PDB file of C-alpha atoms and ligand atoms in Angstrom:
ATOM      1  CA  MET A   1     -41.367  76.145-131.406  1.00 78.00           C
ATOM      2  CA  PRO A   2     -43.339  73.416-133.126  1.00 84.00           C
ATOM      3  CA  GLU A   3     -41.553  70.078-132.707  1.00 88.00           C
ATOM      4  CA  LEU A   4     -42.253  66.754-134.396  1.00 92.00           C
ATOM      5  CA  PRO A   5     -45.357  66.015-132.267  1.00 89.00           C
ATOM      6  CA  GLU A   6     -46.961  69.367-133.108  1.00 88.00           C
ATOM      7  CA  VAL A   7     -46.200  68.891-136.783  1.00 91.00           C
ATOM      8  CA  GLU A   8     -47.652  65.364-136.736  1.00 92.00           C
ATOM      9  CA  VAL A   9     -50.754  66.575-134.908  1.00 89.00           C
ATOM     10  CA  THR A  10     -51.097  69.365-137.459  1.00 90.00           C
ATOM     11  CA  ARG A  11     -50.858  66.797-140.252  1.00 93.00           C
ATOM     12  CA  ARG A  12     -53.517  64.613-138.662  1.00 90.00           C
ATOM     13  CA  GLY A  13     -55.647  67.689-138.109  1.00 89.00           C
ATOM     14  CA  ILE A  14     -55.593  68.942-141.678  1.00 92.00           C
ATOM     15  CA  ALA A  15     -55.526  65.521-143.405  1.00 94.00           C
ATOM     16  CA  PRO A  16     -59.277  64.835-143.476  1.00 93.00           C
ATOM     17  CA  HIS A  17     -59.903  68.393-144.721  1.00 93.00           C
ATOM     18  CA  VAL A  18     -57.392  68.406-147.565  1.00 96.00           C
ATOM     19  CA  GLU A  19     -56.787  64.840-148.750  1.00 97.00           C
ATOM     20  CA  GLY A  20     -58.700  64.167-151.955  1.00 98.00           C
ATOM     21  CA  HIS A  21     -59.667  67.828-152.286  1.00 98.00           C
ATOM     22  CA  GLN A  22     -58.895  70.039-155.240  1.00 98.00           C
ATOM     23  CA  VAL A  23     -57.033  73.295-154.775  1.00 98.00           C
ATOM     24  CA  SER A  24     -59.088  76.130-156.218  1.00 97.00           C
ATOM     25  CA  GLY A  25     -56.534  78.869-155.598  1.00 97.00           C
ATOM     26  CA  VAL A  26     -53.388  79.930-153.765  1.00 97.00           C
ATOM     27  CA  VAL A  27     -52.939  83.345-152.171  1.00 97.00           C
ATOM     28  CA  LEU A  28     -49.374  84.494-151.359  1.00 97.00           C
ATOM     29  CA  ARG A  29     -49.416  87.726-149.330  1.00 96.00           C
ATOM     30  CA  ARG A  30     -45.649  88.205-149.400  1.00 95.00           C
ATOM     31  CA  SER A  31     -42.818  86.969-151.558  1.00 95.00           C
ATOM     32  CA  GLY A  32     -41.551  84.483-149.052  1.00 96.00           C
ATOM     33  CA  LEU A  33     -40.697  83.636-145.490  1.00 95.00           C
ATOM     34  CA  ARG A  34     -37.384  82.008-144.648  1.00 95.00           C
ATOM     35  CA  TRP A  35     -36.944  81.435-148.370  1.00 96.00           C
ATOM     36  CA  PRO A  36     -38.828  82.882-151.315  1.00 96.00           C
ATOM     37  CA  PHE A  37     -42.105  81.199-152.185  1.00 96.00           C
ATOM     38  CA  PRO A  38     -42.234  79.562-155.629  1.00 94.00           C
ATOM     39  CA  PRO A  39     -43.771  82.529-157.505  1.00 89.00           C
ATOM     40  CA  ASP A  40     -45.696  80.251-159.845  1.00 95.00           C
ATOM     41  CA  LEU A  41     -47.355  78.329-156.961  1.00 97.00           C
ATOM     42  CA  PRO A  42     -50.887  79.570-157.761  1.00 97.00           C
ATOM     43  CA  SER A  43     -50.708  78.290-161.346  1.00 97.00           C
ATOM     44  CA  LEU A  44     -48.861  75.138-160.283  1.00 97.00           C
ATOM     45  CA  LEU A  45     -51.561  74.090-157.795  1.00 98.00           C
ATOM     46  CA  ALA A  46     -54.842  75.520-159.115  1.00 97.00           C
ATOM     47  CA  GLY A  47     -57.139  72.702-160.156  1.00 98.00           C
ATOM     48  CA  ARG A  48     -54.848  70.013-158.759  1.00 98.00           C
ATOM     49  CA  VAL A  49     -55.903  67.461-156.171  1.00 98.00           C
ATOM     50  CA  ILE A  50     -54.076  66.893-152.872  1.00 98.00           C
ATOM     51  CA  ARG A  51     -53.674  63.117-152.930  1.00 98.00           C
ATOM     52  CA  SER A  52     -52.263  62.581-149.472  1.00 98.00           C
ATOM     53  CA  THR A  53     -50.409  64.222-146.606  1.00 98.00           C
ATOM     54  CA  GLY A  54     -47.115  63.176-145.091  1.00 98.00           C
ATOM     55  CA  ARG A  55     -44.401  64.313-142.768  1.00 97.00           C
ATOM     56  CA  ARG A  56     -40.659  63.967-142.749  1.00 97.00           C
ATOM     57  CA  GLY A  57     -39.075  65.229-139.539  1.00 95.00           C
ATOM     58  CA  LYS A  58     -40.665  68.627-139.023  1.00 94.00           C
ATOM     59  CA  TYR A  59     -41.537  69.049-142.696  1.00 96.00           C
ATOM     60  CA  LEU A  60     -45.186  68.670-143.585  1.00 97.00           C
ATOM     61  CA  LEU A  61     -45.812  67.248-147.037  1.00 98.00           C
ATOM     62  CA  LEU A  62     -48.830  67.679-149.327  1.00 98.00           C
ATOM     63  CA  HIS A  63     -48.535  65.206-152.160  1.00 98.00           C
ATOM     64  CA  PHE A  64     -49.967  66.011-155.605  1.00 98.00           C
ATOM     65  CA  ASP A  65     -49.691  63.915-158.772  1.00 98.00           C
ATOM     66  CA  HIS A  66     -47.092  66.336-160.158  1.00 98.00           C
ATOM     67  CA  GLY A  67     -45.090  67.067-157.032  1.00 98.00           C
ATOM     68  CA  THR A  68     -45.057  67.753-153.328  1.00 98.00           C
ATOM     69  CA  LEU A  69     -45.676  70.960-151.399  1.00 98.00           C
ATOM     70  CA  ILE A  70     -43.214  71.114-148.491  1.00 98.00           C
ATOM     71  CA  ILE A  71     -44.267  73.231-145.513  1.00 97.00           C
ATOM     72  CA  HIS A  72     -42.124  74.008-142.477  1.00 96.00           C
ATOM     73  CA  LEU A  73     -43.743  75.783-139.546  1.00 93.00           C
ATOM     74  CA  GLY A  74     -40.518  77.503-138.526  1.00 91.00           C
ATOM     75  CA  MET A  75     -40.371  78.944-135.008  1.00 88.00           C
ATOM     76  CA  SER A  76     -43.931  80.097-134.648  1.00 85.00           C
ATOM     77  CA  GLY A  77     -46.002  78.959-137.607  1.00 90.00           C
ATOM     78  CA  HIS A  78     -49.287  77.124-137.628  1.00 89.00           C
ATOM     79  CA  LEU A  79     -51.893  75.920-140.082  1.00 92.00           C
ATOM     80  CA  ARG A  80     -55.608  76.224-139.647  1.00 91.00           C
ATOM     81  CA  MET A  81     -58.658  75.286-141.648  1.00 92.00           C
ATOM     82  CA  LEU A  82     -61.032  78.233-141.908  1.00 93.00           C
ATOM     83  CA  PRO A  83     -64.324  78.949-143.622  1.00 93.00           C
ATOM     84  CA  HIS A  84     -64.072  81.122-146.712  1.00 95.00           C
ATOM     85  CA  GLY A  85     -64.299  84.859-146.144  1.00 94.00           C
ATOM     86  CA  GLN A  86     -62.243  85.189-142.988  1.00 93.00           C
ATOM     87  CA  VAL A  87     -60.307  88.435-143.250  1.00 95.00           C
ATOM     88  CA  PRO A  88     -56.553  87.713-143.153  1.00 96.00           C
ATOM     89  CA  GLN A  89     -54.618  89.154-140.261  1.00 94.00           C
ATOM     90  CA  LYS A  90     -51.117  90.597-140.214  1.00 93.00           C
ATOM     91  CA  HIS A  91     -49.233  87.305-139.970  1.00 94.00           C
ATOM     92  CA  ASP A  92     -51.453  85.263-142.308  1.00 96.00           C
ATOM     93  CA  HIS A  93     -49.065  84.779-145.221  1.00 96.00           C
ATOM     94  CA  VAL A  94     -50.419  81.949-147.373  1.00 97.00           C
ATOM     95  CA  ASP A  95     -53.887  80.572-148.150  1.00 97.00           C
ATOM     96  CA  LEU A  96     -54.481  77.315-149.910  1.00 98.00           C
ATOM     97  CA  GLU A  97     -58.063  77.640-151.081  1.00 98.00           C
ATOM     98  CA  LEU A  98     -60.212  74.536-151.336  1.00 97.00           C
ATOM     99  CA  PRO A  99     -63.843  74.434-152.478  1.00 95.00           C
ATOM    100  CA  ASP A 100     -65.292  74.343-148.963  1.00 93.00           C
ATOM    101  CA  GLN A 101     -62.646  76.016-146.807  1.00 94.00           C
ATOM    102  CA  VAL A 102     -59.228  77.592-146.696  1.00 96.00           C
ATOM    103  CA  MET A 103     -55.993  76.204-145.262  1.00 96.00           C
ATOM    104  CA  ARG A 104     -54.238  79.283-143.843  1.00 96.00           C
ATOM    105  CA  PHE A 105     -50.569  79.460-142.876  1.00 96.00           C
ATOM    106  CA  THR A 106     -49.837  81.981-140.128  1.00 93.00           C
ATOM    107  CA  ASP A 107     -46.268  82.679-139.057  1.00 92.00           C
ATOM    108  CA  PRO A 108     -45.501  85.730-136.895  1.00 91.00           C
ATOM    109  CA  ARG A 109     -41.754  85.237-136.802  1.00 92.00           C
ATOM    110  CA  ARG A 110     -41.500  84.289-140.482  1.00 94.00           C
ATOM    111  CA  PHE A 111     -38.994  81.446-140.138  1.00 94.00           C
ATOM    112  CA  GLY A 112     -41.371  79.064-141.859  1.00 95.00           C
ATOM    113  CA  ALA A 113     -41.122  77.808-145.402  1.00 97.00           C
ATOM    114  CA  VAL A 114     -43.321  76.799-148.319  1.00 97.00           C
ATOM    115  CA  LEU A 115     -41.462  75.008-151.095  1.00 97.00           C
ATOM    116  CA  TRP A 116     -42.359  72.961-154.159  1.00 97.00           C
ATOM    117  CA  HIS A 117     -40.699  69.721-155.202  1.00 97.00           C
ATOM    118  CA  PRO A 118     -41.747  68.689-158.733  1.00 97.00           C
ATOM    119  CA  SER A 119     -42.119  64.943-159.267  1.00 97.00           C
ATOM    120  CA  GLU A 120     -39.717  65.077-162.209  1.00 96.00           C
ATOM    121  CA  ASP A 121     -36.966  65.800-159.644  1.00 96.00           C
ATOM    122  CA  GLY A 122     -37.569  62.369-158.157  1.00 96.00           C
ATOM    123  CA  ASP A 123     -38.650  61.271-154.716  1.00 96.00           C
ATOM    124  CA  VAL A 124     -39.313  64.163-152.317  1.00 97.00           C
ATOM    125  CA  GLY A 125     -37.083  62.403-149.802  1.00 95.00           C
ATOM    126  CA  GLN A 126     -34.188  63.425-152.042  1.00 94.00           C
ATOM    127  CA  HIS A 127     -34.992  67.129-151.653  1.00 96.00           C
ATOM    128  CA  LEU A 128     -31.984  69.095-150.402  1.00 94.00           C
ATOM    129  CA  LEU A 129     -33.647  69.747-147.042  1.00 95.00           C
ATOM    130  CA  LEU A 130     -34.803  66.195-146.495  1.00 96.00           C
ATOM    131  CA  ARG A 131     -32.156  63.884-147.827  1.00 95.00           C
ATOM    132  CA  SER A 132     -29.707  64.158-144.922  1.00 93.00           C
ATOM    133  CA  LEU A 133     -32.315  63.764-142.214  1.00 96.00           C
ATOM    134  CA  GLY A 134     -32.012  60.849-139.844  1.00 97.00           C
ATOM    135  CA  VAL A 135     -34.641  58.121-139.591  1.00 97.00           C
ATOM    136  CA  GLU A 136     -38.142  58.676-138.282  1.00 97.00           C
ATOM    137  CA  PRO A 137     -38.204  57.599-134.619  1.00 97.00           C
ATOM    138  CA  LEU A 138     -41.741  56.243-134.474  1.00 96.00           C
ATOM    139  CA  GLY A 139     -42.631  52.744-135.567  1.00 90.00           C
ATOM    140  CA  ARG A 140     -39.045  51.553-135.939  1.00 94.00           C
ATOM    141  CA  ASP A 141     -37.921  48.390-134.220  1.00 96.00           C
ATOM    142  CA  ASP A 142     -34.280  48.988-135.032  1.00 98.00           C
ATOM    143  CA  LEU A 143     -33.910  52.449-133.504  1.00 98.00           C
ATOM    144  CA  ALA A 144     -31.583  51.224-130.710  1.00 98.00           C
ATOM    145  CA  GLN A 145     -29.336  49.475-133.213  1.00 98.00           C
ATOM    146  CA  LEU A 146     -29.273  52.559-135.450  1.00 98.00           C
ATOM    147  CA  LEU A 147     -28.321  54.771-132.538  1.00 98.00           C
ATOM    148  CA  HIS A 148     -25.657  52.364-131.347  1.00 98.00           C
ATOM    149  CA  ARG A 149     -24.152  51.772-134.783  1.00 98.00           C
ATOM    150  CA  GLY A 150     -24.306  55.467-135.706  1.00 98.00           C
ATOM    151  CA  THR A 151     -22.438  56.612-132.622  1.00 98.00           C
ATOM    152  CA  ARG A 152     -19.444  54.280-132.391  1.00 98.00           C
ATOM    153  CA  LYS A 153     -17.131  57.103-133.513  1.00 97.00           C
ATOM    154  CA  ARG A 154     -19.048  60.025-131.994  1.00 98.00           C
ATOM    155  CA  SER A 155     -17.317  61.540-128.967  1.00 98.00           C
ATOM    156  CA  ALA A 156     -19.942  64.276-128.707  1.00 98.00           C
ATOM    157  CA  ALA A 157     -22.412  64.238-125.826  1.00 98.00           C
ATOM    158  CA  ILE A 158     -25.462  62.075-126.468  1.00 98.00           C
ATOM    159  CA  LYS A 159     -27.753  65.093-126.016  1.00 98.00           C
ATOM    160  CA  GLN A 160     -25.939  66.898-128.845  1.00 98.00           C
ATOM    161  CA  VAL A 161     -26.062  63.825-131.058  1.00 98.00           C
ATOM    162  CA  LEU A 162     -29.815  63.578-130.583  1.00 98.00           C
ATOM    163  CA  LEU A 163     -30.335  67.270-131.372  1.00 97.00           C
ATOM    164  CA  ALA A 164     -28.179  67.019-134.499  1.00 96.00           C
ATOM    165  CA  GLY A 165     -30.920  64.910-136.050  1.00 96.00           C
ATOM    166  CA  ASP A 166     -28.667  63.058-138.482  1.00 96.00           C
ATOM    167  CA  ILE A 167     -29.253  59.655-136.900  1.00 97.00           C
ATOM    168  CA  VAL A 168     -32.830  60.143-135.746  1.00 98.00           C
ATOM    169  CA  VAL A 169     -35.091  63.142-136.407  1.00 97.00           C
ATOM    170  CA  GLY A 170     -37.628  64.785-134.173  1.00 93.00           C
ATOM    171  CA  VAL A 171     -35.831  64.582-130.843  1.00 95.00           C
ATOM    172  CA  GLY A 172     -35.744  68.327-130.129  1.00 93.00           C
ATOM    173  CA  ASN A 173     -34.540  69.909-126.916  1.00 94.00           C
ATOM    174  CA  ILE A 174     -37.568  69.073-124.760  1.00 92.00           C
ATOM    175  CA  TYR A 175     -37.833  65.487-125.978  1.00 94.00           C
ATOM    176  CA  ALA A 176     -34.088  64.892-125.719  1.00 97.00           C
ATOM    177  CA  CYS A 177     -34.097  66.009-122.077  1.00 97.00           C
ATOM    178  CA  GLU A 178     -37.124  63.929-121.215  1.00 96.00           C
ATOM    179  CA  SER A 179     -35.989  60.807-123.097  1.00 98.00           C
ATOM    180  CA  LEU A 180     -32.521  60.862-121.518  1.00 98.00           C
ATOM    181  CA  PHE A 181     -34.167  61.182-118.113  1.00 98.00           C
ATOM    182  CA  GLU A 182     -36.475  58.238-118.770  1.00 98.00           C
ATOM    183  CA  ALA A 183     -33.541  56.167-119.977  1.00 98.00           C
ATOM    184  CA  GLY A 184     -31.397  57.188-116.964  1.00 98.00           C
ATOM    185  CA  ILE A 185     -28.598  58.474-119.188  1.00 98.00           C
ATOM    186  CA  HIS A 186     -26.587  61.561-118.263  1.00 98.00           C
ATOM    187  CA  PRO A 187     -26.869  64.092-121.103  1.00 98.00           C
ATOM    188  CA  ASN A 188     -23.116  64.683-121.141  1.00 98.00           C
ATOM    189  CA  THR A 189     -22.221  61.039-121.753  1.00 98.00           C
ATOM    190  CA  ALA A 190     -20.081  60.568-124.881  1.00 98.00           C
ATOM    191  CA  ALA A 191     -22.384  58.920-127.404  1.00 98.00           C
ATOM    192  CA  LYS A 192     -19.796  56.319-128.337  1.00 98.00           C
ATOM    193  CA  ARG A 193     -19.563  55.094-124.739  1.00 98.00           C
ATOM    194  CA  ILE A 194     -23.221  54.136-124.456  1.00 98.00           C
ATOM    195  CA  SER A 195     -23.946  50.410-124.774  1.00 98.00           C
ATOM    196  CA  LEU A 196     -26.570  48.834-127.014  1.00 98.00           C
ATOM    197  CA  ALA A 197     -28.566  47.871-123.904  1.00 98.00           C
ATOM    198  CA  ARG A 198     -28.706  51.501-122.814  1.00 98.00           C
ATOM    199  CA  TYR A 199     -29.598  52.634-126.338  1.00 98.00           C
ATOM    200  CA  ALA A 200     -32.480  50.170-126.222  1.00 98.00           C
ATOM    201  CA  LYS A 201     -33.783  52.024-123.141  1.00 98.00           C
ATOM    202  CA  LEU A 202     -33.210  55.366-124.882  1.00 98.00           C
ATOM    203  CA  ALA A 203     -34.955  54.282-128.071  1.00 98.00           C
ATOM    204  CA  ALA A 204     -37.968  53.101-126.098  1.00 98.00           C
ATOM    205  CA  ALA A 205     -38.003  56.342-124.135  1.00 98.00           C
ATOM    206  CA  ILE A 206     -37.843  58.470-127.302  1.00 98.00           C
ATOM    207  CA  GLN A 207     -40.734  56.578-128.822  1.00 97.00           C
ATOM    208  CA  ARG A 208     -42.805  56.735-125.653  1.00 96.00           C
ATOM    209  CA  VAL A 209     -42.184  60.447-125.075  1.00 94.00           C
ATOM    210  CA  LEU A 210     -42.984  61.451-128.659  1.00 94.00           C
ATOM    211  CA  SER A 211     -46.066  59.212-128.816  1.00 94.00           C
ATOM    212  CA  ALA A 212     -47.344  60.645-125.566  1.00 91.00           C
ATOM    213  CA  ALA A 213     -46.915  64.183-126.887  1.00 88.00           C
ATOM    214  CA  ILE A 214     -48.766  63.311-130.088  1.00 88.00           C
ATOM    215  CA  ALA A 215     -51.544  61.656-128.103  1.00 85.00           C
ATOM    216  CA  GLN A 216     -51.841  64.710-125.895  1.00 82.00           C
ATOM    217  CA  GLY A 217     -51.839  67.034-128.900  1.00 77.00           C
ATOM    218  CA  GLY A 218     -54.448  64.852-130.555  1.00 64.00           C
ATOM    219  CA  SER A 219     -56.797  65.638-127.741  1.00 58.00           C
ATOM    220  CA  SER A 220     -56.425  69.344-128.523  1.00 54.00           C
ATOM    221  CA  LEU A 221     -56.835  68.942-132.284  1.00 51.00           C
ATOM    222  CA  ARG A 222     -59.750  71.332-132.367  1.00 51.00           C
ATOM    223  CA  ASP A 223     -57.410  74.109-131.234  1.00 49.00           C
ATOM    224  CA  PHE A 224     -55.317  73.600-134.345  1.00 53.00           C
ATOM    225  CA  ILE A 225     -58.262  73.552-136.659  1.00 50.00           C
ATOM    226  CA  GLY A 226     -60.580  76.002-134.996  1.00 40.00           C
ATOM    227  CA  ALA A 227     -61.462  79.277-136.606  1.00 37.00           C
ATOM    228  CA  ASP A 228     -60.643  81.154-133.422  1.00 40.00           C
ATOM    229  CA  GLY A 229     -56.940  80.871-134.099  1.00 45.00           C
ATOM    230  CA  ALA A 230     -55.963  79.435-130.742  1.00 46.00           C
ATOM    231  CA  SER A 231     -52.793  77.577-131.558  1.00 47.00           C
ATOM    232  CA  GLY A 232     -52.142  74.553-129.493  1.00 48.00           C
ATOM    233  CA  TYR A 233     -48.503  74.045-128.716  1.00 50.00           C
ATOM    234  CA  PHE A 234     -49.026  71.702-125.895  1.00 57.00           C
ATOM    235  CA  GLN A 235     -47.764  72.181-122.421  1.00 61.00           C
ATOM    236  CA  GLN A 236     -47.068  68.873-120.812  1.00 67.00           C
ATOM    237  CA  SER A 237     -45.967  67.979-117.349  1.00 81.00           C
ATOM    238  CA  TYR A 238     -42.287  67.285-117.808  1.00 91.00           C
ATOM    239  CA  PHE A 239     -40.018  65.215-115.608  1.00 95.00           C
ATOM    240  CA  VAL A 240     -37.013  67.503-115.949  1.00 96.00           C
ATOM    241  CA  TYR A 241     -37.486  69.977-118.794  1.00 94.00           C
ATOM    242  CA  ASP A 242     -37.721  73.580-117.585  1.00 94.00           C
ATOM    243  CA  ARG A 243     -37.707  72.448-113.950  1.00 96.00           C
ATOM    244  CA  GLU A 244     -34.329  73.729-112.712  1.00 97.00           C
ATOM    245  CA  ALA A 245     -33.947  73.419-108.916  1.00 98.00           C
ATOM    246  CA  GLU A 246     -37.356  71.757-108.582  1.00 97.00           C
ATOM    247  CA  PRO A 247     -37.371  68.266-107.068  1.00 97.00           C
ATOM    248  CA  CYS A 248     -36.903  65.321-109.408  1.00 97.00           C
ATOM    249  CA  ARG A 249     -40.235  63.546-109.672  1.00 96.00           C
ATOM    250  CA  GLN A 250     -38.462  60.239-109.224  1.00 97.00           C
ATOM    251  CA  CYS A 251     -35.935  60.815-106.428  1.00 98.00           C
ATOM    252  CA  GLY A 252     -36.536  64.298-105.087  1.00 97.00           C
ATOM    253  CA  ALA A 253     -33.059  65.655-105.867  1.00 98.00           C
ATOM    254  CA  PRO A 254     -33.056  69.143-107.408  1.00 98.00           C
ATOM    255  CA  VAL A 255     -33.201  69.117-111.200  1.00 98.00           C
ATOM    256  CA  ARG A 256     -30.062  70.601-112.695  1.00 98.00           C
ATOM    257  CA  ARG A 257     -29.565  72.800-115.727  1.00 98.00           C
ATOM    258  CA  ILE A 258     -26.449  72.940-117.904  1.00 98.00           C
ATOM    259  CA  VAL A 259     -25.857  74.577-121.247  1.00 98.00           C
ATOM    260  CA  GLN A 260     -24.869  72.351-124.165  1.00 97.00           C
ATOM    261  CA  GLY A 261     -24.419  73.914-127.594  1.00 94.00           C
ATOM    262  CA  GLN A 262     -26.184  77.067-126.386  1.00 94.00           C
ATOM    263  CA  ARG A 263     -29.286  75.095-125.386  1.00 96.00           C
ATOM    264  CA  SER A 264     -30.388  74.394-121.846  1.00 97.00           C
ATOM    265  CA  THR A 265     -30.274  70.788-120.755  1.00 98.00           C
ATOM    266  CA  PHE A 266     -32.244  69.698-117.709  1.00 98.00           C
ATOM    267  CA  TYR A 267     -31.436  66.494-115.918  1.00 98.00           C
ATOM    268  CA  CYS A 268     -31.275  64.741-112.558  1.00 98.00           C
ATOM    269  CA  GLY A 269     -27.745  64.119-111.405  1.00 97.00           C
ATOM    270  CA  ARG A 270     -28.924  61.210-109.249  1.00 98.00           C
ATOM    271  CA  CYS A 271     -31.191  59.371-111.703  1.00 98.00           C
ATOM    272  CA  GLN A 272     -29.018  59.922-114.784  1.00 98.00           C
ATOM    273  CA  ARG A 273     -25.536  58.460-114.954  1.00 95.00           C
TER     274      ARG A 273
HETATM  275 ZN1   ZN B 301     -33.857  61.942-109.820  1.00 75.41          ZN
END
């Protein structure tokens, strides 16, 4: 599933191809994915210029003068830039046609979304899907304070609080496991019992883990953009994630797996307290 790093790498990959370019047409090959597409999207966007790209959590944003196109990659979606004339395949649902190339949205499992937020409805951050999202984790100096302050009444396990995304976005299952390992925090610890000093370690770990994933994805940008359709959801070498019973890379103890909220959590019982 594309997580924040994949979405950010996708944004960086398409940005130079779409920013400042005029949309010449929109092709919708079905009526919607997770939700219906705006049926008037072709007339809304034809002739309009994509001013800039953005991202909020896992939502990719294409800003126009008259509104913002919101794209979510769902469970399996990806965007590619292709030359004109490439025959669409079964799971190619949306094309945004530009003068020189096509931005094609492919989504085999169809959990993705393409939505329109008109500028007369105000800032896109106030869109129903975006307004209750937590803060962006990258480039924030106050992440530890936000986590500490936001959890004083939260008895839930810190892993669950991270996944909930209402304090900080983008810390999905893999990155929650890895960040908690780096910070030495047991995933079952009640969020409200974690000190500010430990949240400082966690905040730094979250930022380091996500930045590393983006950097790694950046090196495979061509896979996202290439016409061959190889999609690059990056495999990294994890400390604990998906390593049940394998030796902890730090202390050698076997990595453990527990289930929290129906998701697997991987951790080291010796390094994480
Ligand atoms: Zn260990």
